[in-house]
């Protein structure tokens, strides 16, 4: 058994627990984890139970980075060493908790902040977040006669993190497990604030069969819609190259949240393809 | 139930939840086809697949939710999802 036990109540096929067990695999036993409110907290710590095999604390939805900063400072004062992590959802990270996160980056706390990105507020019923991709239908950006779904591009949170001048920023996907373990290990060796954003497909909110989670986690990368890279001290140092980039349709068509695009809004698929092309160009993904 | 200060609970206590009851389809592993690669184990969201002394993998049906990821990702086509008859 890993450091994240069985019996958690995430939906069958959820990408989030896959991300969590891999992150803990990289971080090891000597870790302290903070999680804000969200599917991870709700499904892993139904009182009086816990799935966690390491010390874990629930913060509020909006202040995980502040709680982690306090823990890291307390350890320093006490002369103790442990890997302090936050593992939180995209809503908690890119929207409501971004002020606390920015403060943590600014103050230079030695914390690894991991965002499992399922691209919406899943635990409260699939409301759009800043991380929801363009064209996706969420309950607060529903597709309909007057709307093709989310009309804003996915917020570039890794770039926001990097703009703070922190030493390490990375993206990853549960489709590539070794890459996650490697990046977490690397982050733990660097002193200072680290930010890792991991794409973790949500079968319930994205509306696909749970058996396809890994397939989609790979397709997001293979289409260049979710580029996988590392930024060290502000410079892009590594990208996951794509041998034969796939058209975005291959990714979109497997998910209910994009279904409407194949009926009334075909022109939006071209817009999304252009976004993928721009990612490929920006990060030099092809080859 | 005794309420501990600050809501402290014991680690890994979710193992009391036998989430196998959620299952509609059950993964059946075929050892003749298995290449012992461990991919099923790596991706299982329940982390409920163990390895025996011959490196064959076995899902723990007490926890397996029947998501089908292992069957979808197995490169040797050694796992079949079957409708599970229940009483
Ligand atoms: C201040 C505050 N506002 C709203 C909520 C309700 N709430 C609980 S979980 C959640 C969504 C979490 O979304 P995300 O961080 O993306 O995690 P996910 O559930 O998708 O894993 C919301 C809105 C809350 N707990 N606290
Ligand atoms: S709603 Fe989505 S993220 Fe939440 S537990 Fe279910 S599959 Fe996982
Ligand atoms: S993925 Fe398939 S081949 Fe690999 S260990 Fe599991 S059952 Fe065997
Ligand atoms: S069906 Fe899903 S939960 Fe069951 S063993 Fe396979 S991957 Fe694990
Ligand atoms: Mg989310």
mmCIF file with all atom_site columns, C-alpha atoms and ligand atoms in Angstrom, chain A residues 9-12 14-17 39 43 116 118 122-123 201-205, ligand 2:
data_model
loop_
_atom_site.group_PDB
_atom_site.id
_atom_site.type_symbol
_atom_site.label_atom_id
_atom_site.label_alt_id
_atom_site.label_comp_id
_atom_site.label_asym_id
_atom_site.label_entity_id
_atom_site.label_seq_id
_atom_site.pdbx_PDB_ins_code
_atom_site.Cartn_x
_atom_site.Cartn_y
_atom_site.Cartn_z
_atom_site.occupancy
_atom_site.B_iso_or_equiv
_atom_site.pdbx_formal_charge
_atom_site.auth_seq_id
_atom_site.auth_comp_id
_atom_site.auth_asym_id
_atom_site.auth_atom_id
_atom_site.pdbx_PDB_model_num
ATOM   1  C  CA  . UNK A 1 9   ? -14.458 7.781  -1.888  1.00 0.00 ? 9   UNK A CA  1
ATOM   2  C  CA  . UNK A 1 10  ? -13.364 9.424  -5.143  1.00 0.00 ? 10  UNK A CA  1
ATOM   3  C  CA  . UNK A 1 11  ? -15.506 8.370  -8.122  1.00 0.00 ? 11  UNK A CA  1
ATOM   4  C  CA  . UNK A 1 12  ? -14.321 5.258  -9.964  1.00 0.00 ? 12  UNK A CA  1
ATOM   5  C  CA  . UNK A 1 14  ? -10.887 9.580  -10.939 1.00 0.00 ? 14  UNK A CA  1
ATOM   6  C  CA  . UNK A 1 15  ? -7.500  10.978 -11.990 1.00 0.00 ? 15  UNK A CA  1
ATOM   7  C  CA  . UNK A 1 16  ? -6.945  12.835 -8.708  1.00 0.00 ? 16  UNK A CA  1
ATOM   8  C  CA  . UNK A 1 17  ? -6.039  9.843  -6.463  1.00 0.00 ? 17  UNK A CA  1
ATOM   9  C  CA  . UNK A 1 39  ? -12.800 16.614 -3.967  1.00 0.00 ? 39  UNK A CA  1
ATOM   10 C  CA  . UNK A 1 43  ? -13.069 11.962 -0.509  1.00 0.00 ? 43  UNK A CA  1
ATOM   11 C  CA  . UNK A 1 116 ? -4.288  18.690 -9.275  1.00 0.00 ? 116 UNK A CA  1
ATOM   12 C  CA  . UNK A 1 118 ? -9.424  18.825 -13.054 1.00 0.00 ? 118 UNK A CA  1
ATOM   13 C  CA  . UNK A 1 122 ? -15.895 19.528 -9.198  1.00 0.00 ? 122 UNK A CA  1
ATOM   14 C  CA  . UNK A 1 123 ? -16.851 18.901 -5.611  1.00 0.00 ? 123 UNK A CA  1
ATOM   15 C  CA  . UNK A 1 201 ? -9.093  14.094 -15.617 1.00 0.00 ? 201 UNK A CA  1
ATOM   16 C  CA  . UNK A 1 202 ? -12.468 13.944 -13.842 1.00 0.00 ? 202 UNK A CA  1
ATOM   17 C  CA  . UNK A 1 203 ? -14.848 11.417 -15.432 1.00 0.00 ? 203 UNK A CA  1
ATOM   18 C  CA  . UNK A 1 204 ? -17.860 12.931 -13.651 1.00 0.00 ? 204 UNK A CA  1
ATOM   19 C  CA  . UNK A 1 205 ? -17.302 16.570 -14.581 1.00 0.00 ? 205 UNK A CA  1
HETATM 20 S  S1  . LIG C 2 .   ? -16.150 14.566 -9.154  1.00 0.00 ? 2   LIG C S1  1
HETATM 21 FE FE1 . LIG C 2 .   ? -14.384 14.283 -10.473 1.00 0.00 ? 2   LIG C FE1 1
HETATM 22 S  S2  . LIG C 2 .   ? -12.569 14.947 -9.292  1.00 0.00 ? 2   LIG C S2  1
HETATM 23 FE FE2 . LIG C 2 .   ? -14.292 14.659 -7.847  1.00 0.00 ? 2   LIG C FE2 1
HETATM 24 S  S3  . LIG C 2 .   ? -14.023 12.553 -7.086  1.00 0.00 ? 2   LIG C S3  1
HETATM 25 FE FE3 . LIG C 2 .   ? -15.473 12.455 -8.819  1.00 0.00 ? 2   LIG C FE3 1
HETATM 26 S  S4  . LIG C 2 .   ? -14.172 12.059 -10.622 1.00 0.00 ? 2   LIG C S4  1
HETATM 27 FE FE4 . LIG C 2 .   ? -12.809 12.727 -8.957  1.00 0.00 ? 2   LIG C FE4 1
#
